[in-house]
Tab-separated table of C-alpha atoms in Angstrom:
chain	number	residue	atom	x	y	z
A	1414	MET	CA	48.218	-56.727	-45.485
A	1415	GLN	CA	50.005	-56.241	-48.809
A	1416	GLU	CA	48.991	-59.755	-49.834
A	1417	ASP	CA	45.346	-58.902	-49.181
A	1418	LEU	CA	45.634	-55.663	-51.144
A	1419	ASP	CA	47.243	-57.484	-54.060
A	1420	ARG	CA	44.521	-60.129	-53.975
A	1421	TYR	CA	41.853	-57.422	-53.938
A	1422	ALA	CA	43.449	-55.701	-56.947
A	1423	ASP	CA	43.644	-59.006	-58.836
A	1424	THR	CA	40.024	-59.836	-57.972
A	1425	PHE	CA	38.823	-56.417	-59.067
A	1426	GLU	CA	40.678	-56.808	-62.358
A	1427	SER	CA	39.266	-60.293	-62.976
A	1428	ILE	CA	35.636	-59.205	-62.484
A	1429	SER	CA	35.901	-55.749	-64.084
A	1430	GLY	CA	34.219	-56.957	-67.251
A	1431	ALA	CA	30.992	-57.582	-65.316
A	1432	LYS	CA	30.146	-53.865	-65.209
A	1433	ARG	CA	27.498	-52.542	-67.549
A	1434	TRP	CA	28.053	-49.084	-69.039
A	1435	TYR	CA	25.509	-47.518	-66.670
A	1436	GLN	CA	26.880	-49.102	-63.483
A	1437	SER	CA	29.305	-47.505	-61.066
A	1438	PRO	CA	32.783	-48.990	-60.564
A	1439	THR	CA	31.993	-48.772	-56.831
A	1440	ALA	CA	29.638	-51.720	-57.210
A	1441	LEU	CA	32.532	-53.824	-58.532
A	1442	ARG	CA	34.756	-52.648	-55.697
A	1443	PHE	CA	32.263	-53.932	-53.128
A	1444	ALA	CA	31.931	-57.231	-54.985
A	1445	ALA	CA	35.725	-57.564	-55.118
A	1446	LEU	CA	35.928	-56.774	-51.409
A	1447	HIS	CA	33.429	-59.521	-50.504
A	1448	LEU	CA	35.288	-62.044	-52.629
A	1449	THR	CA	38.706	-61.023	-51.272
A	1450	VAL	CA	37.629	-61.358	-47.640
A	1451	ALA	CA	36.172	-64.796	-48.368
A	1452	GLY	CA	39.254	-65.865	-50.330
A	1453	ILE	CA	37.108	-66.726	-53.356
A	1454	ASP	CA	38.171	-66.356	-56.976
A	1455	SER	CA	35.571	-65.393	-59.534
A	1456	SER	CA	35.244	-64.280	-63.111
A	1457	ALA	CA	33.372	-61.415	-64.708
A	1458	GLU	CA	31.026	-63.919	-66.321
A	1459	ARG	CA	30.071	-65.499	-62.987
A	1460	ILE	CA	29.469	-62.101	-61.390
A	1461	ARG	CA	27.383	-60.879	-64.301
A	1462	THR	CA	25.332	-64.091	-64.476
A	1463	MET	CA	24.579	-63.935	-60.763
A	1464	ALA	CA	23.827	-60.187	-60.895
A	1465	ASP	CA	21.481	-60.646	-63.857
A	1466	SER	CA	19.658	-63.435	-61.997
A	1467	ILE	CA	19.210	-61.254	-58.917
A	1468	SER	CA	18.069	-58.254	-60.975
A	1469	GLU	CA	15.102	-60.312	-62.212
A	1470	CYS	CA	13.638	-59.965	-58.702
A	1471	PHE	CA	13.259	-56.194	-59.045
A	1472	GLU	CA	11.159	-53.838	-61.107
A	1473	ARG	CA	12.992	-51.594	-63.552
A	1474	ILE	CA	12.779	-48.527	-61.270
A	1475	ASP	CA	13.660	-50.327	-58.043
A	1476	PRO	CA	16.768	-48.803	-56.360
A	1477	LEU	CA	17.858	-52.344	-55.495
A	1478	ARG	CA	18.859	-52.886	-59.119
A	1479	SER	CA	21.979	-50.780	-58.497
A	1480	TYR	CA	23.031	-53.229	-55.764
A	1481	THR	CA	22.962	-56.386	-57.882
A	1482	ILE	CA	26.728	-56.591	-58.492
A	1483	PRO	CA	27.687	-56.242	-54.791
A	1484	MET	CA	24.942	-58.749	-53.963
A	1485	ALA	CA	26.330	-61.102	-56.592
A	1486	GLY	CA	29.789	-60.782	-55.074
A	1487	LEU	CA	28.411	-61.485	-51.613
A	1488	ALA	CA	26.391	-64.452	-52.857
A	1489	LEU	CA	29.427	-65.982	-54.544
A	1490	ALA	CA	31.594	-65.253	-51.497
A	1491	LYS	CA	29.105	-67.138	-49.334
A	1492	ALA	CA	28.629	-69.888	-51.954
A	1493	VAL	CA	24.892	-69.229	-52.252
A	1494	PRO	CA	23.446	-70.684	-55.490
A	1495	ALA	CA	21.592	-68.346	-57.844
A	1496	SER	CA	18.266	-70.114	-57.340
A	1497	HIS	CA	18.526	-69.752	-53.562
A	1498	SER	CA	19.609	-66.114	-53.888
A	1499	ILE	CA	16.596	-65.293	-56.021
A	1500	GLN	CA	14.124	-66.961	-53.670
A	1501	THR	CA	15.706	-65.361	-50.608
A	1502	VAL	CA	15.573	-61.885	-52.127
A	1503	ILE	CA	11.969	-62.373	-53.235
A	1504	ASP	CA	10.965	-63.541	-49.748
A	1505	LEU	CA	12.805	-60.673	-48.070
A	1506	VAL	CA	11.329	-57.988	-50.329
A	1507	SER	CA	7.863	-59.472	-49.743
A	1508	ALA	CA	8.439	-59.386	-45.996
A	1509	PHE	CA	9.373	-55.706	-46.204
A	1510	ALA	CA	6.244	-54.969	-48.244
A	1511	SER	CA	3.962	-56.646	-45.710
A	1512	ALA	CA	5.641	-55.136	-42.623
A	1513	PRO	CA	3.425	-53.031	-40.295
A	1514	LYS	CA	5.575	-50.004	-41.175
A	1515	PRO	CA	6.809	-50.575	-44.736
A	1516	LEU	CA	9.997	-48.729	-45.657
A	1517	GLY	CA	10.294	-46.604	-48.748
A	1518	ARG	CA	12.172	-48.237	-51.601
A	1519	THR	CA	15.376	-46.291	-51.014
A	1520	ASN	CA	15.572	-47.161	-47.317
A	1521	ARG	CA	14.615	-50.769	-48.021
A	1522	ALA	CA	17.424	-50.962	-50.584
A	1523	ARG	CA	19.885	-49.962	-47.885
A	1524	ALA	CA	18.935	-52.991	-45.786
A	1525	VAL	CA	18.139	-55.812	-48.208
A	1526	PRO	CA	21.627	-56.599	-49.611
A	1527	LEU	CA	23.087	-57.424	-46.210
A	1528	LEU	CA	20.011	-59.101	-44.709
A	1529	ALA	CA	19.573	-61.363	-47.737
A	1530	TYR	CA	22.862	-63.124	-47.042
A	1531	SER	CA	22.845	-63.077	-43.249
A	1532	HIS	CA	21.959	-66.028	-41.079
A	1533	LEU	CA	18.628	-64.970	-39.569
A	1534	PRO	CA	17.453	-67.827	-37.324
A	1535	ASP	CA	14.142	-66.140	-36.483
A	1536	GLY	CA	13.265	-65.265	-40.071
A	1537	PHE	CA	12.717	-62.088	-42.029
A	1538	VAL	CA	9.681	-60.810	-40.121
A	1539	ASP	CA	11.608	-60.695	-36.848
A	1540	ALA	CA	14.650	-59.218	-38.610
A	1541	ILE	CA	12.600	-56.394	-40.124
A	1542	ASP	CA	11.014	-55.671	-36.744
A	1543	ARG	CA	14.446	-55.456	-35.086
A	1544	LEU	CA	15.735	-53.313	-37.966
A	1545	GLY	CA	12.954	-50.790	-37.389
A	1546	ARG	CA	13.454	-50.808	-33.629
A	1547	ALA	CA	17.203	-50.226	-33.976
A	1548	HIS	CA	16.710	-47.252	-36.282
A	1549	GLU	CA	13.976	-45.834	-34.059
A	1550	ALA	CA	16.118	-46.206	-30.919
A	1551	TRP	CA	18.963	-44.238	-32.525
A	1552	ASN	CA	16.547	-41.675	-33.935
A	1553	LEU	CA	14.992	-41.056	-30.510
A	1554	ARG	CA	18.401	-40.091	-29.166
A	1555	HIS	CA	19.755	-38.065	-32.068
A	1556	ARG	CA	16.981	-37.199	-34.489
A	1557	TRP	CA	19.000	-34.740	-36.536
A	1558	MET	CA	21.958	-37.121	-36.934
A	1559	THR	CA	19.984	-40.297	-37.721
A	1560	THR	CA	19.020	-40.523	-41.399
A	1561	GLY	CA	17.863	-43.064	-43.944
A	1562	ARG	CA	21.410	-44.263	-44.537
A	1563	HIS	CA	21.370	-45.686	-41.012
A	1564	TYR	CA	19.057	-48.459	-42.196
A	1565	SER	CA	22.229	-50.063	-43.546
A	1566	PHE	CA	23.701	-49.797	-40.035
A	1567	ALA	CA	20.502	-51.258	-38.616
A	1568	ALA	CA	20.891	-54.200	-40.991
A	1569	ILE	CA	24.387	-54.757	-39.601
A	1570	ALA	CA	22.936	-54.701	-36.085
A	1571	VAL	CA	20.312	-57.287	-37.036
A	1572	ALA	CA	22.852	-59.540	-38.730
A	1573	ASN	CA	25.070	-59.180	-35.665
A	1574	GLY	CA	22.253	-60.239	-33.325
A	1575	THR	CA	22.377	-56.891	-31.530
A	1576	ASN	CA	19.534	-55.989	-29.159
A	1577	PRO	CA	18.214	-52.603	-30.395
A	1578	GLU	CA	17.088	-51.328	-27.015
A	1579	LEU	CA	20.356	-52.242	-25.293
A	1580	ASN	CA	22.507	-50.980	-28.149
A	1581	ALA	CA	21.263	-47.393	-28.387
A	1582	PRO	CA	22.472	-46.308	-24.910
A	1583	VAL	CA	25.900	-47.820	-25.689
A	1584	ALA	CA	26.073	-45.858	-28.950
A	1585	GLU	CA	25.120	-42.682	-27.082
A	1586	ASP	CA	27.767	-43.372	-24.419
A	1587	ILE	CA	30.418	-43.765	-27.118
A	1588	LEU	CA	29.277	-40.536	-28.786
A	1589	ASP	CA	29.629	-38.673	-25.479
A	1590	ARG	CA	33.123	-40.091	-24.984
A	1591	LEU	CA	34.142	-39.094	-28.499
A	1592	ASN	CA	32.746	-35.604	-27.947
A	1593	ASP	CA	34.728	-35.330	-24.698
A	1594	ALA	CA	37.846	-36.299	-26.641
A	1595	GLY	CA	37.210	-33.580	-29.216
A	1596	TYR	CA	35.693	-35.756	-31.935
A	1597	TRP	CA	32.405	-33.960	-32.391
A	1598	HIS	CA	29.170	-35.424	-33.753
A	1599	GLU	CA	30.672	-38.788	-34.723
A	1600	TRP	CA	27.310	-40.551	-34.615
A	1601	ASP	CA	28.109	-42.954	-37.453
A	1602	ALA	CA	31.325	-44.056	-35.768
A	1603	SER	CA	29.531	-44.337	-32.424
A	1604	ILE	CA	26.897	-46.673	-33.837
A	1605	LEU	CA	29.412	-48.888	-35.604
A	1606	LEU	CA	31.637	-49.067	-32.521
A	1607	SER	CA	28.624	-49.923	-30.349
A	1608	PHE	CA	28.358	-53.316	-32.057
A	1609	HIS	CA	31.510	-54.440	-30.251
A	1610	PRO	CA	30.528	-57.278	-27.893
A	1611	ASP	CA	32.377	-55.693	-24.958
A	1612	GLY	CA	30.377	-52.466	-25.098
A	1613	ALA	CA	31.643	-48.900	-24.882
A	1614	GLU	CA	34.865	-49.751	-23.057
């Protein structure tokens, strides 16, 4: 564990120069995390070049622009070339725009970074459909606890190949068990735990 923490600290230091004055250090932390998990070394220049390439896909007021550094880190961690990253992001954003129920820009931004670098064998249209169904299934069970931020959880579910309709009852079961144990209203934890392949147990 200490070796991983040291590697993370070294990676964060090596890419710290990629941050623009208006960007949060949190973006660099996520990029460093992706690179550390993948065991990839990078430089600030490589991160910035990749982030600048990805940012060309978005309009100036698009919330996705604030995710370009983490996306750059993820792209480099997965060895995705800049040209492929750009085309993938363009295709994914277009798929969101043409979906039967288009998401607002903020909610879309919560899903795109992860979906862009996930292996989606059935394509973006199917992924966006499953994303919406996952969020809706959770929302039907706990409307006041399910918010826009859960689109990022739904993206994890899609990337994980989770069946939305089968997942929601598992998440609810876990929530009930946590409540019984005195951990009240842990809906976020319940959803994340529900992705375990062995279910609630």
